[in-house]
Amino acid sequence: MPENYFKKFPDKEGFYKEYGGAFLPPALETEMRKITDAYYAISKSHNFISELRSIRKHYQGRPTPVYYCNRLSEKYGGRIYLKREDLNHSGAHKLNHCMGEALLAKYLGKKKLIAETGAGQHGVALATAAAYFGLECEIHMGEVDIAKEHPNVVRMDILGAKVVPVSKGLKTLKEAVDSAFEAYVKDPVNSIYCIGSVVGPHPFPMMVRDFQHVVGIEAREQFQEMTGELPDSVVACVGGGSNAMGMFSGFMNDEEVDLFGVEPGGRSMKTGDHAATMVQGKPGIIHGFKCYLLQDEEGNPSPVYSVASGLDYPGVGPEHSMLRDMKRVNYDMVNDKEAIDAFFELSRFEGIIPALESAHAVAYAFKLAQKDPRKSVLVNLSGRGDKDIDFVVENYGKDYGLG
Ligand SMILES: *Cc1c(COP(=O)(O)O)cnc(C)c1O
């Protein structure tokens, strides 16, 4: 890794080598440039840093612990550790960047946060942040997703956010993105668009990574304090890639630490049955930035699927795309079945019910532990599984001795 990795990537235009950038209509380009300039100035100020620190500690409950899995390490060999982002307030890592984005909005004098949501996780985290700061919050969501993800819609309602139903096209995430962008472009002075992962046009991949960096910094220090060494391997699931980027960024300069990004292999390797962007994707442009992309011959994003709805994105963060080419991070897959197995294993051996997204990373850690029992594996447990329990029991309960 270049010594000055974080100074070098992204470059001034928001590129990570050939990936990233901001491919936007001129009106939005100006807005993004304003946000970039403001971010550079504000995020380095003493007031911003100390306010964010205080929020992390007193509101979010950070630092989250690192936990050694006694029984699973015994079963699979190796030494398996979890960074417990499931214990972060609101139950996942997403609040780390939502609080950062909302704090930036406050410093910029914005009144309203706008975003899209697929399964509703980003919507709930952003609605939480908006309530904390007393900002308005508008979440665009496809009507199909609204019907499917009822509990999260109720959560957003209770938190005081306005959920805008989107009835165009397939009525899912892609249309929700278009709708949220349209709303934002109408009033970029009073509102700010808050992206839910390390994706989208510059400066979002960089900002979201910086706000998630806390995960990797904490985990590195905690792991060293517990064991006197660094982990041999670090594992995280990759949808857009925010929890992985936060974790990996803490170990970027530790060449001896192997980094593993785990994508969803879904139910088969046919188009539309998985979201393994790094395995089957090619460079392309989606949502205003360049990255590895699952696409058809014309460059349109392919349909994607995973049992974990937070992982089913046809693109991936630009920094991940670069790290793949550099071979600094190894990208691999875990399928639905393996993730569901890991969901039950972690629940029954350690008393921790993981999010289905996080269960992909856990399943991969089992494989690494089995491969070389001398090694230690640190997993980013990105979220808790309460949101998934009804779905899992209904669809897989019988196979695991339930109902
Ligand atoms: C949204 C989500 C993810 C996927 O998002 P990334 O940006 O890839 O981290 C992973 N885990 C949980 C619990 C999520 O809610």
Tab-separated table of C-alpha atoms and ligand atoms in Angstrom:
chain	number	residue	atom	x	y	z
A	1	MET	CA	0.000	0.000	0.000
A	2	PRO	CA	1.240	3.490	-0.730
A	3	GLU	CA	2.444	5.107	2.502
A	4	ASN	CA	0.043	8.015	2.076
A	5	TYR	CA	-2.918	5.866	1.018
A	6	PHE	CA	-5.630	8.062	2.549
A	7	LYS	CA	-4.110	11.251	1.102
A	8	LYS	CA	-3.839	9.632	-2.307
A	9	PHE	CA	-7.274	8.021	-2.620
A	10	PRO	CA	-9.572	9.442	-3.712
A	11	ASP	CA	-7.801	12.080	-5.843
A	12	LYS	CA	-9.139	15.648	-6.135
A	13	GLU	CA	-11.832	14.633	-8.603
A	14	GLY	CA	-12.974	11.743	-6.457
A	15	PHE	CA	-11.242	8.946	-8.361
A	16	TYR	CA	-9.816	5.761	-6.924
A	17	LYS	CA	-7.555	4.980	-9.900
A	18	GLU	CA	-10.119	4.620	-12.731
A	19	TYR	CA	-13.167	4.201	-10.448
A	20	GLY	CA	-15.470	6.679	-8.730
A	21	GLY	CA	-15.718	10.284	-9.952
A	22	ALA	CA	-18.973	12.159	-10.405
A	23	PHE	CA	-20.846	11.561	-13.666
A	24	LEU	CA	-23.687	14.033	-13.225
A	25	PRO	CA	-25.812	16.667	-14.931
A	26	PRO	CA	-24.168	20.126	-14.572
A	27	ALA	CA	-26.636	21.418	-11.943
A	28	LEU	CA	-25.854	18.557	-9.604
A	29	GLU	CA	-22.151	18.747	-10.329
A	30	THR	CA	-22.070	22.220	-8.819
A	31	GLU	CA	-23.964	21.026	-5.734
A	32	MET	CA	-21.639	18.075	-5.219
A	33	ARG	CA	-18.625	20.351	-5.512
A	34	LYS	CA	-20.107	22.594	-2.804
A	35	ILE	CA	-20.653	19.633	-0.519
A	36	THR	CA	-17.091	18.429	-1.178
A	37	ASP	CA	-15.544	21.811	-0.342
A	38	ALA	CA	-17.686	22.194	2.761
A	39	TYR	CA	-16.850	18.679	3.899
A	40	TYR	CA	-13.098	19.272	3.625
A	41	ALA	CA	-13.387	22.463	5.643
A	42	ILE	CA	-15.910	21.398	8.282
A	43	SER	CA	-14.865	17.812	8.920
A	44	LYS	CA	-11.401	18.901	10.028
A	45	SER	CA	-12.696	21.563	12.432
A	46	HIS	CA	-12.380	21.062	16.168
A	47	ASN	CA	-16.098	21.656	16.793
A	48	PHE	CA	-17.233	19.082	14.242
A	49	ILE	CA	-14.820	16.440	15.459
A	50	SER	CA	-15.629	16.879	19.120
A	51	GLU	CA	-19.389	16.935	18.531
A	52	LEU	CA	-19.183	13.732	16.484
A	53	ARG	CA	-17.021	12.102	19.188
A	54	SER	CA	-19.537	12.984	21.848
A	55	ILE	CA	-22.416	11.569	19.762
A	56	ARG	CA	-20.487	8.338	19.192
A	57	LYS	CA	-19.943	7.892	22.899
A	58	HIS	CA	-23.123	9.145	24.556
A	59	TYR	CA	-25.794	8.473	21.940
A	60	GLN	CA	-24.573	5.573	19.804
A	61	GLY	CA	-22.904	3.697	22.652
A	62	ARG	CA	-19.443	3.451	21.114
A	63	PRO	CA	-16.977	1.899	21.297
A	64	THR	CA	-18.797	-1.332	20.471
A	65	PRO	CA	-16.982	-4.388	21.882
A	66	VAL	CA	-14.827	-6.985	20.151
A	67	TYR	CA	-15.925	-10.448	21.260
A	68	TYR	CA	-14.096	-13.789	21.164
A	69	CYS	CA	-16.368	-16.648	20.028
A	70	ASN	CA	-15.460	-19.399	22.453
A	71	ARG	CA	-17.718	-22.198	21.328
A	72	LEU	CA	-17.517	-21.522	17.589
A	73	SER	CA	-13.724	-21.317	17.694
A	74	GLU	CA	-13.732	-24.705	19.365
A	75	LYS	CA	-16.046	-26.118	16.725
A	76	TYR	CA	-14.416	-24.682	13.594
A	77	GLY	CA	-10.826	-24.294	14.790
A	78	GLY	CA	-8.886	-21.078	14.608
A	79	ARG	CA	-9.790	-18.077	16.725
A	80	ILE	CA	-12.937	-16.238	15.644
A	81	TYR	CA	-13.612	-12.686	16.850
A	82	LEU	CA	-16.563	-10.363	16.166
A	83	LYS	CA	-16.654	-6.565	16.039
A	84	ARG	CA	-20.102	-6.016	17.513
A	85	GLU	CA	-21.672	-3.336	15.274
A	86	ASP	CA	-24.985	-5.057	16.035
A	87	LEU	CA	-24.724	-3.320	19.425
A	88	ASN	CA	-24.436	0.133	17.850
A	89	HIS	CA	-27.630	2.161	18.516
A	90	SER	CA	-30.431	1.190	16.102
A	91	GLY	CA	-28.771	-2.189	15.548
A	92	ALA	CA	-26.312	-1.775	12.690
A	93	HIS	CA	-23.279	0.090	11.409
A	94	LYS	CA	-25.437	2.375	9.235
A	95	LEU	CA	-25.932	4.904	12.027
A	96	ASN	CA	-22.172	5.620	11.947
A	97	HIS	CA	-22.445	7.411	8.607
A	98	CYS	CA	-25.995	8.699	9.045
A	99	MET	CA	-25.006	10.642	12.187
A	100	GLY	CA	-21.998	12.021	10.303
A	101	GLU	CA	-24.060	13.046	7.284
A	102	ALA	CA	-26.735	14.642	9.467
A	103	LEU	CA	-24.139	16.524	11.500
A	104	LEU	CA	-22.651	17.851	8.266
A	105	ALA	CA	-26.168	18.883	7.177
A	106	LYS	CA	-26.576	20.815	10.415
A	107	TYR	CA	-23.268	22.648	9.904
A	108	LEU	CA	-24.326	23.463	6.326
A	109	GLY	CA	-27.600	24.943	7.591
A	110	LYS	CA	-29.740	22.369	5.765
A	111	LYS	CA	-33.277	21.744	6.977
A	112	LYS	CA	-34.115	18.458	5.340
A	113	LEU	CA	-32.463	15.068	4.789
A	114	ILE	CA	-33.529	13.162	1.678
A	115	ALA	CA	-32.725	9.557	0.819
A	116	GLU	CA	-34.013	6.412	-0.795
A	117	THR	CA	-34.255	3.098	0.952
A	118	GLY	CA	-34.634	-0.479	-0.295
A	119	ALA	CA	-35.289	-2.776	2.639
A	120	GLY	CA	-35.693	0.230	4.924
A	121	GLN	CA	-32.487	-0.082	6.969
A	122	HIS	CA	-30.914	3.113	5.645
A	123	GLY	CA	-34.262	4.900	5.990
A	124	VAL	CA	-34.572	3.944	9.652
A	125	ALA	CA	-30.962	4.963	10.438
A	126	LEU	CA	-31.389	8.313	8.696
A	127	ALA	CA	-34.762	8.931	10.377
A	128	THR	CA	-33.012	8.278	13.716
A	129	ALA	CA	-30.311	10.834	12.896
A	130	ALA	CA	-32.906	13.373	11.724
A	131	ALA	CA	-34.847	13.032	14.981
A	132	TYR	CA	-31.650	13.557	16.982
A	133	PHE	CA	-30.831	16.803	15.162
A	134	GLY	CA	-34.392	18.052	14.730
A	135	LEU	CA	-34.163	17.938	10.931
A	136	GLU	CA	-36.932	17.025	8.499
A	137	CYS	CA	-36.508	13.661	6.833
A	138	GLU	CA	-37.979	12.390	3.566
A	139	ILE	CA	-37.449	8.751	2.619
A	140	HIS	CA	-38.365	7.535	-0.877
A	141	MET	CA	-39.350	3.895	-1.052
A	142	GLY	CA	-40.810	1.686	-3.779
A	143	GLU	CA	-44.378	0.495	-3.167
A	144	VAL	CA	-43.282	-3.124	-3.493
A	145	ASP	CA	-40.688	-2.604	-0.750
A	146	ILE	CA	-43.193	-0.724	1.419
A	147	ALA	CA	-45.465	-3.769	1.373
A	148	LYS	CA	-42.572	-6.171	2.026
A	149	GLU	CA	-40.791	-4.239	4.751
A	150	HIS	CA	-43.731	-3.119	6.852
A	151	PRO	CA	-41.941	-3.001	10.262
A	152	ASN	CA	-39.296	-0.606	8.954
A	153	VAL	CA	-41.961	1.651	7.436
A	154	VAL	CA	-43.650	1.797	10.850
A	155	ARG	CA	-40.293	2.598	12.489
A	156	MET	CA	-39.703	5.507	10.106
A	157	ASP	CA	-43.249	6.780	10.795
A	158	ILE	CA	-42.730	6.611	14.555
A	159	LEU	CA	-39.389	8.429	14.243
A	160	GLY	CA	-41.191	11.281	12.473
A	161	ALA	CA	-39.878	10.763	8.926
A	162	LYS	CA	-42.042	11.182	5.838
A	163	VAL	CA	-42.101	8.020	3.737
A	164	VAL	CA	-42.757	8.829	0.062
A	165	PRO	CA	-44.175	5.847	-1.868
A	166	VAL	CA	-42.771	5.395	-5.383
A	167	SER	CA	-45.129	3.826	-7.910
A	168	LYS	CA	-43.042	4.042	-11.110
A	169	GLY	CA	-41.468	1.090	-12.940
A	170	LEU	CA	-40.725	-1.965	-10.826
A	171	LYS	CA	-41.529	0.062	-7.667
A	172	THR	CA	-38.291	-0.931	-5.931
A	173	LEU	CA	-34.876	0.537	-5.118
A	174	LYS	CA	-33.838	1.872	-8.512
A	175	GLU	CA	-37.039	3.917	-8.930
A	176	ALA	CA	-36.734	5.102	-5.326
A	177	VAL	CA	-33.240	6.457	-6.105
A	178	ASP	CA	-34.589	8.372	-9.129
A	179	SER	CA	-37.467	9.775	-7.098
A	180	ALA	CA	-35.240	10.870	-4.198
A	181	PHE	CA	-32.802	12.523	-6.624
A	182	GLU	CA	-35.665	14.414	-8.262
A	183	ALA	CA	-36.843	15.703	-4.891
A	184	TYR	CA	-33.321	16.762	-3.981
A	185	VAL	CA	-32.664	18.594	-7.254
A	186	LYS	CA	-35.803	20.692	-6.677
A	187	ASP	CA	-34.345	22.198	-3.512
A	188	PRO	CA	-30.609	21.613	-3.095
A	189	VAL	CA	-30.267	24.757	-0.987
A	190	ASN	CA	-32.392	23.600	1.948
A	191	SER	CA	-31.988	19.866	1.581
A	192	ILE	CA	-29.167	17.341	1.349
A	193	TYR	CA	-29.131	13.897	-0.196
A	194	CYS	CA	-27.767	11.296	2.204
A	195	ILE	CA	-26.387	8.204	0.505
A	196	GLY	CA	-26.550	4.907	2.379
A	197	SER	CA	-23.225	3.326	1.461
A	198	VAL	CA	-19.779	4.036	-0.039
A	199	VAL	CA	-21.404	4.530	-3.449
A	200	GLY	CA	-22.767	7.388	-5.567
A	201	PRO	CA	-20.886	10.417	-6.902
A	202	HIS	CA	-17.892	11.992	-5.151
A	203	PRO	CA	-17.730	13.004	-2.280
A	204	PHE	CA	-20.096	10.361	-0.890
A	205	PRO	CA	-17.883	7.256	-1.142
A	206	MET	CA	-15.146	9.176	0.675
A	207	MET	CA	-17.403	10.765	3.314
A	208	VAL	CA	-19.183	7.527	4.146
A	209	ARG	CA	-15.845	5.713	4.429
A	210	ASP	CA	-14.482	8.417	6.721
A	211	PHE	CA	-17.568	8.214	8.947
A	212	GLN	CA	-17.254	4.403	9.099
A	213	HIS	CA	-13.484	4.542	9.739
A	214	VAL	CA	-14.209	4.529	13.486
A	215	VAL	CA	-15.123	0.823	13.229
A	216	GLY	CA	-11.689	-0.172	11.944
A	217	ILE	CA	-9.790	2.123	14.298
A	218	GLU	CA	-11.595	0.758	17.348
A	219	ALA	CA	-11.377	-2.857	16.219
A	220	ARG	CA	-7.616	-2.718	15.561
A	221	GLU	CA	-6.905	-1.237	18.970
A	222	GLN	CA	-9.283	-3.604	20.793
A	223	PHE	CA	-7.932	-6.666	19.043
A	224	GLN	CA	-4.355	-5.727	19.920
A	225	GLU	CA	-5.291	-5.104	23.515
A	226	MET	CA	-7.003	-8.511	23.750
A	227	THR	CA	-4.360	-10.594	21.988
A	228	GLY	CA	-1.148	-8.568	21.788
A	229	GLU	CA	-1.137	-8.948	17.997
A	230	LEU	CA	-3.024	-8.090	14.839
A	231	PRO	CA	-5.604	-10.469	13.326
A	232	ASP	CA	-4.398	-12.711	10.497
A	233	SER	CA	-7.631	-12.130	8.547
A	234	VAL	CA	-10.371	-9.515	8.593
A	235	VAL	CA	-13.754	-10.296	7.024
A	236	ALA	CA	-16.792	-8.163	6.139
A	237	CYS	CA	-19.835	-8.533	3.907
A	238	VAL	CA	-20.077	-6.235	0.881
A	239	GLY	CA	-23.297	-4.777	-0.508
A	240	GLY	CA	-22.326	-1.220	-1.456
A	241	GLY	CA	-19.424	-1.763	0.885
A	242	SER	CA	-19.691	0.718	3.776
A	243	ASN	CA	-19.260	-1.618	6.739
A	244	ALA	CA	-16.396	-3.373	4.930
A	245	MET	CA	-14.677	-0.091	4.011
A	246	GLY	CA	-14.928	1.121	7.622
A	247	MET	CA	-13.359	-2.064	8.916
A	248	PHE	CA	-10.718	-2.472	6.177
A	249	SER	CA	-9.604	1.152	6.426
A	250	GLY	CA	-8.346	0.436	9.957
A	251	PHE	CA	-5.985	-2.255	8.607
A	252	MET	CA	-5.121	-0.828	5.188
A	253	ASN	CA	-1.449	-0.242	5.981
A	254	ASP	CA	-0.973	-3.541	7.842
A	255	GLU	CA	0.278	-5.593	4.896
A	256	GLU	CA	0.390	-8.768	7.002
A	257	VAL	CA	-3.379	-8.621	7.612
A	258	ASP	CA	-5.394	-10.345	4.862
A	259	LEU	CA	-8.671	-8.581	4.025
A	260	PHE	CA	-11.718	-10.464	2.711
A	261	GLY	CA	-14.867	-8.890	1.215
A	262	VAL	CA	-17.813	-11.292	0.992
A	263	GLU	CA	-20.495	-10.851	-1.652
A	264	PRO	CA	-23.831	-12.679	-1.896
A	265	GLY	CA	-23.815	-15.765	-4.102
A	266	GLY	CA	-27.607	-15.963	-3.768
A	267	ARG	CA	-29.342	-19.087	-5.063
A	268	SER	CA	-27.302	-19.723	-8.242
A	269	MET	CA	-24.802	-18.037	-10.538
A	270	LYS	CA	-27.449	-17.297	-13.189
A	271	THR	CA	-28.087	-13.611	-13.913
A	272	GLY	CA	-30.707	-12.340	-11.486
A	273	ASP	CA	-29.976	-15.018	-8.862
A	274	HIS	CA	-27.036	-13.343	-7.070
A	275	ALA	CA	-25.257	-10.018	-6.557
A	276	ALA	CA	-21.621	-11.124	-6.859
A	277	THR	CA	-20.421	-7.929	-8.516
A	278	MET	CA	-16.697	-8.619	-8.172
A	279	VAL	CA	-17.013	-12.143	-9.570
A	280	GLN	CA	-19.181	-11.503	-12.633
A	281	GLY	CA	-19.177	-7.722	-13.046
A	282	LYS	CA	-17.222	-5.482	-15.420
A	283	PRO	CA	-16.373	-1.792	-15.032
A	284	GLY	CA	-19.375	0.423	-15.801
A	285	ILE	CA	-21.312	3.456	-14.601
A	286	ILE	CA	-24.281	3.463	-12.207
A	287	HIS	CA	-25.793	6.230	-10.046
A	288	GLY	CA	-23.169	8.782	-11.088
A	289	PHE	CA	-19.953	6.817	-10.474
A	290	LYS	CA	-17.739	4.146	-12.056
A	291	CYS	CA	-17.280	0.733	-10.467
A	292	TYR	CA	-17.482	-2.996	-11.089
A	293	LEU	CA	-21.048	-3.529	-12.247
A	294	LEU	CA	-23.290	-6.456	-13.078
A	295	GLN	CA	-24.621	-5.344	-16.451
A	296	ASP	CA	-26.105	-6.455	-19.749
A	297	GLU	CA	-24.508	-5.873	-23.180
A	298	GLU	CA	-25.788	-2.269	-23.308
A	299	GLY	CA	-24.378	-1.429	-19.888
A	300	ASN	CA	-27.722	-1.453	-18.077
A	301	PRO	CA	-27.540	-2.780	-14.511
A	302	SER	CA	-28.586	-6.448	-14.271
A	303	PRO	CA	-31.303	-7.633	-11.908
A	304	VAL	CA	-29.813	-8.895	-8.652
A	305	TYR	CA	-30.928	-11.039	-5.739
A	306	SER	CA	-29.800	-12.122	-2.283
A	307	VAL	CA	-31.553	-13.571	0.749
A	308	ALA	CA	-30.069	-10.511	2.493
A	309	SER	CA	-31.811	-7.504	0.973
A	310	GLY	CA	-29.058	-5.140	2.161
A	311	LEU	CA	-26.577	-6.859	-0.164
A	312	ASP	CA	-28.482	-6.913	-3.453
A	313	TYR	CA	-26.850	-4.019	-5.322
A	314	PRO	CA	-25.544	-4.495	-8.900
A	315	GLY	CA	-22.638	-2.083	-8.331
A	316	VAL	CA	-20.088	-1.747	-5.538
A	317	GLY	CA	-18.099	1.103	-4.001
A	318	PRO	CA	-15.364	2.581	-6.226
A	319	GLU	CA	-12.707	2.106	-3.562
A	320	HIS	CA	-13.530	-1.598	-3.376
A	321	SER	CA	-13.248	-1.753	-7.163
A	322	MET	CA	-9.745	-0.312	-6.964
A	323	LEU	CA	-8.732	-2.548	-4.031
A	324	ARG	CA	-9.796	-5.549	-6.059
A	325	ASP	CA	-7.546	-4.562	-8.974
A	326	MET	CA	-4.667	-3.852	-6.550
A	327	LYS	CA	-5.312	-7.258	-4.949
A	328	ARG	CA	-5.176	-5.645	-1.495
A	329	VAL	CA	-8.620	-7.114	-0.698
A	330	ASN	CA	-9.744	-10.629	-1.680
A	331	TYR	CA	-13.367	-10.775	-2.820
A	332	ASP	CA	-15.304	-14.001	-2.612
A	333	MET	CA	-18.877	-15.295	-2.254
A	334	VAL	CA	-21.150	-16.983	0.238
A	335	ASN	CA	-24.513	-18.284	-0.942
A	336	ASP	CA	-27.971	-18.100	0.678
A	337	LYS	CA	-27.758	-21.555	2.199
A	338	GLU	CA	-24.350	-20.975	3.810
A	339	ALA	CA	-25.532	-17.619	5.200
A	340	ILE	CA	-28.678	-19.148	6.731
A	341	ASP	CA	-26.544	-21.915	8.295
A	342	ALA	CA	-24.259	-19.300	9.826
A	343	PHE	CA	-27.307	-17.338	11.062
A	344	PHE	CA	-28.399	-20.362	13.125
A	345	GLU	CA	-24.859	-21.366	14.145
A	346	LEU	CA	-24.061	-17.957	15.629
A	347	SER	CA	-27.463	-17.837	17.348
A	348	ARG	CA	-27.172	-21.299	18.883
A	349	PHE	CA	-23.457	-21.353	19.743
A	350	GLU	CA	-22.966	-17.806	20.983
A	351	GLY	CA	-26.425	-16.363	21.682
A	352	ILE	CA	-26.049	-13.692	19.002
A	353	ILE	CA	-28.666	-13.422	16.225
A	354	PRO	CA	-26.926	-11.750	13.274
A	355	ALA	CA	-28.426	-9.798	10.380
A	356	LEU	CA	-28.580	-11.968	7.240
A	357	GLU	CA	-26.099	-9.583	5.627
A	358	SER	CA	-23.596	-10.092	8.451
A	359	ALA	CA	-24.228	-13.860	8.403
A	360	HIS	CA	-22.467	-13.925	5.002
A	361	ALA	CA	-19.262	-12.664	6.671
A	362	VAL	CA	-19.668	-15.097	9.558
A	363	ALA	CA	-20.053	-18.040	7.159
A	364	TYR	CA	-16.845	-17.018	5.401
A	365	ALA	CA	-14.991	-16.791	8.712
A	366	PHE	CA	-15.960	-20.420	9.404
A	367	LYS	CA	-14.380	-21.418	6.092
A	368	LEU	CA	-11.151	-19.531	6.869
A	369	ALA	CA	-10.978	-21.023	10.369
A	370	GLN	CA	-11.390	-24.534	8.998
A	371	LYS	CA	-8.745	-23.943	6.374
A	372	ASP	CA	-6.049	-22.929	8.857
A	373	PRO	CA	-6.748	-23.397	12.570
A	374	ARG	CA	-3.530	-21.590	13.530
A	375	LYS	CA	-4.980	-18.303	12.344
A	376	SER	CA	-7.202	-15.639	13.903
A	377	VAL	CA	-10.186	-14.121	12.056
A	378	LEU	CA	-11.872	-10.829	12.912
A	379	VAL	CA	-15.393	-10.425	11.480
A	380	ASN	CA	-17.337	-7.191	11.223
A	381	LEU	CA	-20.765	-8.187	12.567
A	382	SER	CA	-22.497	-5.314	10.773
A	383	GLY	CA	-25.966	-5.693	12.327
A	384	ARG	CA	-28.389	-7.643	14.458
A	385	GLY	CA	-30.938	-10.059	13.033
A	386	ASP	CA	-34.179	-8.998	14.702
A	387	LYS	CA	-35.386	-7.607	11.371
A	388	ASP	CA	-34.907	-11.024	9.727
A	389	ILE	CA	-36.391	-13.458	12.236
A	390	ASP	CA	-39.929	-13.730	10.801
A	391	PHE	CA	-38.607	-14.218	7.281
A	392	VAL	CA	-36.079	-16.848	8.345
A	393	VAL	CA	-38.539	-18.861	10.423
A	394	GLU	CA	-41.189	-18.771	7.709
A	395	ASN	CA	-38.847	-19.829	4.893
A	396	TYR	CA	-36.187	-21.940	6.602
A	397	GLY	CA	-37.574	-22.795	10.044
A	398	LYS	CA	-38.479	-26.395	9.191
A	399	ASP	CA	-34.906	-27.207	8.124
A	400	TYR	CA	-33.653	-26.095	11.548
A	401	GLY	CA	-36.165	-27.892	13.736
A	402	LEU	CA	-38.723	-25.098	14.091
A	403	GLY	CA	-42.512	-25.214	13.613
B	1	LIG	C1	-27.198	-2.267	4.715
B	1	LIG	C2	-26.477	-3.324	5.448
B	1	LIG	C3	-25.341	-3.959	4.907
B	1	LIG	C4	-24.817	-3.678	3.523
B	1	LIG	O1	-24.335	-2.394	3.330
B	1	LIG	P1	-22.780	-2.068	3.144
B	1	LIG	O2	-22.776	-0.668	2.675
B	1	LIG	O3	-22.218	-3.037	2.164
B	1	LIG	O4	-22.145	-2.229	4.480
B	1	LIG	C5	-24.684	-4.910	5.672
B	1	LIG	N1	-25.126	-5.249	6.898
B	1	LIG	C6	-26.206	-4.664	7.454
B	1	LIG	C7	-26.632	-5.095	8.815
B	1	LIG	C8	-26.926	-3.689	6.750
B	1	LIG	O5	-28.006	-3.127	7.301
